[in-house]
Amino acid sequence: MFTQFRTFFLYTLLLSVTKGNTDDFVNPMDRKLLGMEEKLSHLRFYWHDILSGRNPSSVTVIPPPLNSTTVFGLVNVVDNPLTLGPRLSSKLVGKAQGLYASTSHSEVDFMMAMSFGFSEGKYNGSSITVLGRDPIFNKVRELPVIGGSGLFRFARGYAHLTTISFSPKTKDAVVEYNVYVLHF
């Protein structure tokens, strides 16, 4: 009975905030009636790309050809830790899940496609998605924020990336992310 009442209430609420003919496929809605006020948030965290050791967080699924100087063709899948500080022992705030691929014959840059799933505090269970080109040898790079979920629903913005450390031997890297995101 309660579920039926809740469904009826939500349906009535949605009908009251839509404008126009409800028989249309798309109806404009008034964001203010739904309590959707846009916010700007700045997040700073550290992305740990760990290819070494017994439990790597980044795994090469397609290696580059042996003759490639830019590792063109490399594809890695990641489940990388996100921490508050640059050390892996810093407080874990989430995981970056997705992939990156080397997409240039002339320079080392990666196409990054990742979702940052947060596991800490108010944003636990929310995520931000980035997709874009990362020319890794530039001091500061920028990736677009293309979406989000939970408290980052309707997210858009950008992320500035700065490499903190990289080991040529292990290929492990730590990258600082400063993410500026508009969301509701």
Coordinates of N, CA and C in Angstrom, one line a residue:
M1 N 0.8 -1.2 0.0 CA 0.0 0.0 0.0 C 0.9 1.3 0.0
F2 N 1.9 1.3 0.9 CA 2.8 2.4 0.9 C 3.5 2.7 -0.4
T3 N 3.9 1.6 -1.0 CA 4.6 1.7 -2.3 C 3.7 2.3 -3.4
Q4 N 2.4 1.9 -3.4 CA 1.5 2.4 -4.3 C 1.3 3.9 -4.1
F5 N 1.2 4.3 -2.8 CA 1.0 5.7 -2.5 C 2.2 6.5 -2.9
R6 N 3.4 6.0 -2.6 CA 4.7 6.7 -3.0 C 4.8 6.8 -4.5
T7 N 4.4 5.8 -5.3 CA 4.4 5.9 -6.7 C 3.4 6.9 -7.2
F8 N 2.2 7.0 -6.7 CA 1.2 7.9 -7.0 C 1.7 9.4 -6.7
F9 N 2.3 9.5 -5.5 CA 2.8 10.8 -5.1 C 3.9 11.3 -6.1
L10 N 4.9 10.5 -6.4 CA 6.0 10.8 -7.3 C 5.4 11.2 -8.7
Y11 N 4.5 10.4 -9.2 CA 3.9 10.7 -10.5 C 3.2 12.0 -10.5
T12 N 2.4 12.3 -9.4 CA 1.7 13.6 -9.3 C 2.7 14.7 -9.2
L13 N 3.8 14.6 -8.5 CA 4.9 15.6 -8.4 C 5.5 15.8 -9.7
L14 N 5.8 14.8 -10.5 CA 6.4 15.0 -11.8 C 5.4 15.7 -12.7
L15 N 4.2 15.4 -12.7 CA 3.2 16.0 -13.5 C 3.1 17.5 -13.2
S16 N 3.2 17.8 -11.9 CA 3.1 19.2 -11.5 C 4.3 20.1 -11.9
V17 N 5.5 19.5 -12.0 CA 6.7 20.3 -12.4 C 6.9 20.3 -13.9
T18 N 6.2 19.5 -14.7 CA 6.4 19.5 -16.1 C 5.6 20.6 -16.7
K19 N 6.1 21.2 -17.8 CA 5.3 22.2 -18.5 C 4.9 21.7 -19.9
G20 N 3.8 22.0 -20.3 CA 3.4 21.6 -21.7 C 2.5 20.4 -21.6
N21 N 2.3 19.8 -22.8 CA 1.5 18.7 -23.0 C 2.2 17.4 -22.5
T22 N 1.6 16.7 -21.6 CA 2.2 15.5 -21.1 C 2.2 14.3 -22.1
D23 N 1.5 14.5 -23.2 CA 1.5 13.4 -24.2 C 2.7 13.5 -25.1
D24 N 3.5 14.6 -25.0 CA 4.7 14.7 -25.8 C 5.8 13.8 -25.3
F25 N 6.7 13.5 -26.2 CA 7.8 12.6 -25.8 C 8.7 13.3 -24.8
V26 N 9.0 14.6 -25.0 CA 9.9 15.3 -24.1 C 9.1 16.5 -23.5
N27 N 9.2 16.7 -22.2 CA 8.5 17.8 -21.6 C 9.6 18.6 -20.8
P28 N 9.6 19.9 -20.9 CA 10.5 20.8 -20.1 C 10.1 20.7 -18.7
M29 N 11.1 20.8 -17.8 CA 10.8 20.8 -16.3 C 11.4 22.0 -15.7
D30 N 10.8 22.4 -14.6 CA 11.3 23.5 -13.8 C 12.3 23.0 -12.7
R31 N 13.6 23.2 -12.9 CA 14.6 22.7 -12.0 C 14.4 23.2 -10.6
K32 N 13.9 24.4 -10.4 CA 13.8 25.0 -9.1 C 12.7 24.3 -8.3
L33 N 11.7 23.8 -8.9 CA 10.6 23.0 -8.2 C 11.2 21.7 -7.7
L34 N 12.2 21.2 -8.4 CA 12.8 19.9 -7.9 C 14.0 20.1 -7.0
G35 N 14.2 21.4 -6.6 CA 15.3 21.7 -5.7 C 16.7 21.5 -6.3
M36 N 16.8 21.7 -7.7 CA 18.1 21.4 -8.4 C 18.8 22.8 -8.6
E37 N 19.6 23.1 -7.6 CA 20.4 24.3 -7.7 C 21.8 23.9 -8.0
E38 N 22.4 24.5 -9.1 CA 23.7 24.2 -9.5 C 24.8 24.6 -8.6
K39 N 25.8 23.8 -8.4 CA 27.0 24.1 -7.5 C 28.3 23.9 -8.3
L40 N 29.3 24.6 -7.9 CA 30.6 24.4 -8.4 C 31.5 23.8 -7.3
S41 N 32.1 22.7 -7.6 CA 33.0 22.0 -6.6 C 34.4 21.8 -7.1
H42 N 35.4 21.9 -6.2 CA 36.8 21.7 -6.6 C 37.2 20.4 -5.8
L43 N 37.6 19.4 -6.5 CA 38.1 18.2 -5.9 C 39.6 18.0 -6.2
R44 N 40.4 17.7 -5.2 CA 41.8 17.4 -5.5 C 42.1 16.0 -4.9
F45 N 42.7 15.1 -5.7 CA 43.1 13.8 -5.3 C 44.2 13.3 -6.1
Y46 N 44.8 12.2 -5.7 CA 45.9 11.6 -6.4 C 45.6 10.3 -7.0
W47 N 45.9 10.1 -8.3 CA 45.6 8.9 -9.1 C 46.9 8.0 -9.1
H48 N 46.8 6.8 -8.6 CA 48.0 5.9 -8.6 C 47.8 4.8 -9.6
D49 N 48.7 4.9 -10.7 CA 48.7 3.9 -11.7 C 49.8 2.9 -11.4
I50 N 49.4 1.8 -10.9 CA 50.4 0.8 -10.4 C 50.4 -0.4 -11.4
L51 N 51.5 -0.5 -12.1 CA 51.7 -1.6 -13.1 C 52.6 -2.7 -12.5
S52 N 53.3 -2.4 -11.4 CA 54.3 -3.4 -10.8 C 53.7 -4.1 -9.7
G53 N 54.4 -5.1 -9.2 CA 54.1 -5.9 -8.0 C 53.1 -7.0 -8.3
R54 N 52.7 -7.7 -7.2 CA 51.8 -8.8 -7.3 C 50.4 -8.5 -7.5
N55 N 50.0 -7.2 -7.2 CA 48.6 -6.9 -7.3 C 48.5 -5.5 -8.0
P56 N 48.8 -5.4 -9.3 CA 48.8 -4.2 -10.0 C 47.3 -3.6 -10.1
S57 N 47.2 -2.3 -10.2 CA 45.9 -1.7 -10.4 C 45.7 -1.3 -11.8
S58 N 46.7 -1.5 -12.6 CA 46.6 -1.1 -14.1 C 47.2 -2.3 -14.8
V59 N 46.5 -2.9 -15.8 CA 46.9 -4.0 -16.5 C 46.9 -3.8 -18.0
T60 N 48.0 -4.1 -18.7 CA 48.1 -4.0 -20.1 C 47.3 -5.1 -20.8
V61 N 46.2 -4.8 -21.5 CA 45.5 -5.8 -22.2 C 45.9 -5.9 -23.7
I62 N 46.4 -4.9 -24.2 CA 47.0 -4.9 -25.6 C 48.3 -4.2 -25.5
P63 N 49.4 -4.9 -25.7 CA 50.8 -4.3 -25.7 C 51.0 -3.6 -27.0
P64 N 51.9 -2.6 -27.0 CA 52.3 -1.9 -28.2 C 53.2 -2.8 -29.1
P65 N 53.3 -2.5 -30.4 CA 54.2 -3.2 -31.2 C 55.6 -2.9 -30.7
L66 N 56.5 -3.8 -30.9 CA 57.9 -3.7 -30.5 C 58.6 -2.5 -31.1
N67 N 58.3 -2.1 -32.3 CA 59.0 -1.0 -33.0 C 58.4 0.4 -32.7
S68 N 57.4 0.5 -31.8 CA 56.8 1.8 -31.5 C 57.6 2.6 -30.5
T69 N 57.9 3.8 -30.9 CA 58.6 4.7 -30.0 C 57.6 5.5 -29.1
T70 N 56.4 5.5 -29.5 CA 55.4 6.2 -28.7 C 54.4 5.2 -28.0
V71 N 54.7 4.0 -27.9 CA 53.8 2.9 -27.4 C 52.4 2.9 -28.0
F72 N 52.3 3.4 -29.3 CA 51.1 3.5 -30.0 C 50.4 2.1 -30.0
G73 N 49.1 2.0 -29.7 CA 48.4 0.8 -29.7 C 48.2 0.2 -28.3
L74 N 49.0 0.7 -27.3 CA 48.9 0.1 -25.9 C 47.5 0.4 -25.4
V75 N 46.9 -0.6 -24.7 CA 45.7 -0.4 -24.0 C 45.8 -0.9 -22.6
N76 N 45.5 -0.1 -21.6 CA 45.5 -0.6 -20.2 C 44.1 -0.4 -19.6
V77 N 43.7 -1.3 -18.8 CA 42.5 -1.3 -18.0 C 42.9 -1.0 -16.6
V78 N 42.2 0.0 -15.9 CA 42.6 0.4 -14.6 C 41.5 0.2 -13.6
D79 N 41.9 0.0 -12.3 CA 41.1 0.1 -11.1 C 42.0 0.7 -10.1
N80 N 42.4 2.0 -10.4 CA 43.4 2.7 -9.6 C 42.9 3.4 -8.4
P81 N 43.7 3.3 -7.3 CA 43.3 4.0 -6.1 C 43.4 5.5 -6.3
L82 N 42.4 6.3 -5.6 CA 42.5 7.7 -5.5 C 42.7 8.1 -4.1
T83 N 43.7 8.9 -3.8 CA 44.0 9.2 -2.4 C 44.0 10.7 -2.2
L84 N 44.0 11.1 -0.9 CA 44.0 12.5 -0.5 C 45.4 13.1 -0.7
G85 N 46.5 12.3 -0.6 CA 47.8 12.8 -0.7 C 48.6 12.0 -1.8
P86 N 49.8 12.4 -2.1 CA 50.5 11.7 -3.2 C 51.1 10.3 -2.8
R87 N 51.1 10.0 -1.5 CA 51.6 8.7 -1.1 C 50.4 7.7 -1.2
L88 N 50.7 6.5 -1.6 CA 49.7 5.4 -1.7 C 49.1 5.1 -0.3
S89 N 49.9 5.4 0.7 CA 49.4 5.2 2.1 C 48.4 6.3 2.6
S90 N 48.3 7.3 1.8 CA 47.3 8.4 2.2 C 45.9 7.8 2.2
K91 N 45.0 8.6 2.8 CA 43.6 8.2 2.9 C 43.0 7.9 1.5
L92 N 42.4 6.7 1.3 CA 41.7 6.3 0.1 C 40.4 7.0 0.1
V93 N 40.1 7.7 -1.1 CA 38.8 8.4 -1.2 C 38.0 7.8 -2.3
G94 N 38.6 6.9 -3.1 CA 37.8 6.3 -4.2 C 38.7 5.5 -5.2
K95 N 38.1 5.1 -6.3 CA 38.8 4.4 -7.3 C 38.5 5.0 -8.7
A96 N 39.5 4.9 -9.5 CA 39.4 5.3 -10.9 C 39.2 4.0 -11.7
Q97 N 38.1 3.8 -12.4 CA 37.9 2.6 -13.2 C 37.7 3.0 -14.6
G98 N 38.4 2.3 -15.5 CA 38.2 2.6 -16.9 C 39.4 2.1 -17.7
L99 N 39.9 2.9 -18.7 CA 41.0 2.5 -19.5 C 41.7 3.7 -20.1
Y100 N 42.9 3.4 -20.6 CA 43.6 4.4 -21.4 C 44.3 3.7 -22.5
A101 N 44.4 4.4 -23.6 CA 45.1 3.8 -24.8 C 46.0 4.9 -25.4
S102 N 47.1 4.4 -25.9 CA 48.1 5.3 -26.6 C 47.5 5.4 -28.1
T103 N 47.3 6.7 -28.5 CA 46.6 6.9 -29.7 C 47.4 7.8 -30.7
S104 N 48.7 7.9 -30.5 CA 49.5 8.8 -31.4 C 50.7 8.1 -31.9
H105 N 51.0 8.3 -33.2 CA 52.3 7.8 -33.8 C 53.4 8.8 -33.5
S106 N 53.1 10.0 -33.2 CA 54.2 11.1 -33.2 C 54.5 11.5 -31.8
E107 N 53.7 11.3 -30.8 CA 54.0 11.6 -29.4 C 53.4 10.6 -28.4
V108 N 53.8 10.7 -27.2 CA 53.2 9.8 -26.2 C 52.0 10.5 -25.6
D109 N 50.8 10.2 -26.0 CA 49.6 10.7 -25.3 C 48.6 9.5 -25.3
F110 N 47.7 9.7 -24.3 CA 46.7 8.6 -24.1 C 45.3 9.2 -24.2
M111 N 44.4 8.4 -24.7 CA 43.0 8.7 -24.6 C 42.5 8.0 -23.3
M112 N 42.0 8.9 -22.4 CA 41.6 8.5 -21.1 C 40.1 8.4 -21.1
A113 N 39.6 7.3 -20.6 CA 38.1 7.1 -20.4 C 38.0 6.4 -19.0
M114 N 37.6 7.3 -18.0 CA 37.6 6.8 -16.6 C 36.4 7.3 -15.9
S115 N 35.9 6.6 -14.9 CA 34.9 7.0 -14.0 C 35.6 7.0 -12.6
F116 N 35.5 8.1 -11.9 CA 36.1 8.2 -10.6 C 34.9 8.0 -9.6
G117 N 34.9 6.8 -9.0 CA 33.9 6.4 -8.0 C 34.4 6.8 -6.6
F118 N 33.7 7.6 -5.9 CA 34.1 8.1 -4.6 C 33.5 7.2 -3.5
S119 N 34.3 7.0 -2.4 CA 33.9 6.1 -1.4 C 34.0 6.8 0.0
E120 N 34.1 8.1 0.0 CA 34.3 8.7 1.3 C 33.4 9.9 1.5
G121 N 32.9 10.0 2.7 CA 32.1 11.2 3.2 C 30.8 11.4 2.4
K122 N 30.5 12.6 2.2 CA 29.2 13.0 1.6 C 29.1 12.5 0.1
Y123 N 30.2 12.3 -0.5 CA 30.2 11.9 -2.0 C 30.3 10.3 -2.1
N124 N 30.2 9.6 -1.0 CA 30.3 8.1 -1.1 C 29.2 7.6 -2.0
G125 N 29.6 6.9 -3.1 CA 28.6 6.3 -4.0 C 28.4 7.2 -5.2
S126 N 29.0 8.4 -5.3 CA 28.8 9.3 -6.4 C 30.1 9.1 -7.3
S127 N 29.9 9.5 -8.6 CA 31.0 9.4 -9.5 C 31.1 10.6 -10.4
I128 N 32.3 10.7 -11.0 CA 32.6 11.7 -12.1 C 33.3 11.0 -13.2
T129 N 32.8 11.3 -14.4 CA 33.4 10.6 -15.6 C 34.2 11.6 -16.5
V130 N 35.4 11.2 -16.8 CA 36.3 12.0 -17.7 C 36.6 11.2 -19.0
L131 N 36.7 12.0 -20.1 CA 37.0 11.3 -21.4 C 37.8 12.4 -22.2
G132 N 39.0 12.0 -22.6 CA 39.8 13.0 -23.4 C 41.2 12.6 -23.6
R133 N 42.0 13.4 -24.2 CA 43.4 13.2 -24.6 C 44.3 13.7 -23.5
D134 N 45.3 12.9 -23.1 CA 46.3 13.2 -22.1 C 47.7 13.1 -22.7
P135 N 48.2 14.2 -23.1 CA 49.6 14.2 -23.6 C 50.6 14.2 -22.4
I136 N 51.0 13.1 -21.9 CA 51.5 12.9 -20.6 C 52.8 13.6 -20.3
F137 N 53.6 14.1 -21.4 CA 54.8 14.8 -21.1 C 54.6 16.3 -20.9
N138 N 53.4 16.8 -21.1 CA 53.1 18.2 -20.8 C 53.0 18.3 -19.3
K139 N 53.5 19.5 -18.8 CA 53.5 19.7 -17.4 C 52.1 19.6 -16.8
V140 N 51.2 20.4 -17.4 CA 49.8 20.3 -16.9 C 48.9 20.0 -18.1
R141 N 48.0 19.1 -17.9 CA 47.1 18.7 -19.0 C 45.6 18.9 -18.5
E142 N 44.7 18.9 -19.5 CA 43.3 19.1 -19.1 C 42.4 18.0 -19.8
L143 N 41.6 17.5 -19.0 CA 40.6 16.5 -19.5 C 39.2 17.1 -19.2
P144 N 38.2 16.9 -20.1 CA 36.9 17.3 -19.8 C 36.1 16.3 -18.9
V145 N 35.3 16.9 -18.0 CA 34.4 16.1 -17.2 C 33.1 16.0 -18.1
I146 N 32.7 14.8 -18.4 CA 31.5 14.6 -19.3 C 30.3 14.2 -18.6
G147 N 30.3 13.9 -17.3 CA 29.1 13.4 -16.7 C 29.4 13.0 -15.2
G148 N 28.4 12.5 -14.6 CA 28.6 12.0 -13.2 C 27.3 11.3 -12.8
S149 N 27.4 10.8 -11.5 CA 26.2 10.2 -10.9 C 26.1 10.6 -9.5
G150 N 25.0 10.2 -8.9 CA 24.8 10.6 -7.4 C 24.8 12.1 -7.2
L151 N 25.6 12.6 -6.3 CA 25.6 14.0 -6.1 C 26.3 14.8 -7.2
F152 N 26.9 14.0 -8.1 CA 27.5 14.7 -9.3 C 26.6 14.5 -10.6
R153 N 25.4 14.3 -10.4 CA 24.4 14.1 -11.5 C 24.5 15.4 -12.3
F154 N 24.4 15.2 -13.7 CA 24.5 16.3 -14.6 C 25.9 17.0 -14.6
A155 N 26.9 16.4 -14.1 CA 28.2 17.0 -14.0 C 28.8 17.4 -15.3
R156 N 29.5 18.6 -15.3 CA 30.3 19.0 -16.4 C 31.4 19.9 -15.8
G157 N 32.6 19.9 -16.5 CA 33.7 20.7 -16.0 C 35.0 20.2 -16.7
Y158 N 36.0 20.3 -15.9 CA 37.4 19.9 -16.4 C 38.2 19.5 -15.2
A159 N 39.3 18.7 -15.6 CA 40.3 18.3 -14.7 C 41.7 18.7 -15.1
H160 N 42.4 19.3 -14.2 CA 43.8 19.6 -14.5 C 44.7 18.5 -13.9
L161 N 45.6 17.9 -14.8 CA 46.4 16.8 -14.4 C 47.9 17.2 -14.3
T162 N 48.6 16.8 -13.3 CA 50.0 17.1 -13.1 C 50.7 15.8 -12.6
T163 N 51.7 15.3 -13.4 CA 52.4 14.1 -12.9 C 53.3 14.5 -11.8
I164 N 53.1 13.7 -10.7 CA 53.9 13.9 -9.5 C 55.1 13.0 -9.5
S165 N 55.0 11.8 -9.9 CA 56.1 10.9 -10.0 C 55.8 9.8 -11.1
F166 N 56.9 9.4 -11.7 CA 56.9 8.3 -12.7 C 58.2 7.5 -12.6
S167 N 58.1 6.2 -12.6 CA 59.2 5.3 -12.5 C 59.4 4.7 -13.9
P168 N 60.5 5.0 -14.6 CA 60.7 4.4 -15.9 C 60.9 2.9 -15.8
K169 N 61.4 2.4 -14.7 CA 61.7 1.0 -14.5 C 60.3 0.2 -14.3
T170 N 59.5 0.7 -13.4 CA 58.2 -0.1 -13.1 C 57.0 0.4 -13.9
K171 N 57.2 1.6 -14.5 CA 56.1 2.3 -15.2 C 55.0 2.8 -14.2
D172 N 55.2 2.7 -12.9 CA 54.2 3.2 -12.0 C 54.2 4.8 -12.0
A173 N 53.0 5.4 -11.8 CA 52.9 6.8 -11.9 C 51.9 7.3 -10.8
V174 N 52.1 8.5 -10.3 CA 51.2 9.2 -9.5 C 50.9 10.6 -10.1
V175 N 49.6 10.8 -10.3 CA 49.2 12.0 -11.0 C 48.2 12.8 -10.1
E176 N 48.4 14.1 -9.9 CA 47.5 14.9 -9.1 C 46.4 15.4 -10.1
Y177 N 45.2 15.2 -9.6 CA 44.0 15.7 -10.3 C 43.3 16.8 -9.5
N178 N 43.2 18.0 -10.2 CA 42.4 19.1 -9.7 C 41.2 19.2 -10.6
V179 N 40.0 18.8 -10.0 CA 38.8 18.7 -10.8 C 37.8 19.8 -10.4
Y180 N 37.4 20.6 -11.4 CA 36.4 21.6 -11.2 C 35.1 21.2 -11.9
V181 N 34.1 21.0 -11.1 CA 32.9 20.4 -11.7 C 31.6 21.2 -11.3
L182 N 30.8 21.5 -12.3 CA 29.4 22.0 -12.0 C 28.5 20.8 -11.9
H183 N 27.6 20.8 -10.9 CA 26.7 19.7 -10.7 C 25.5 20.2 -9.9
F184 N 24.5 19.4 -9.7 CA 23.3 19.7 -8.9 C 23.4 19.1 -7.6

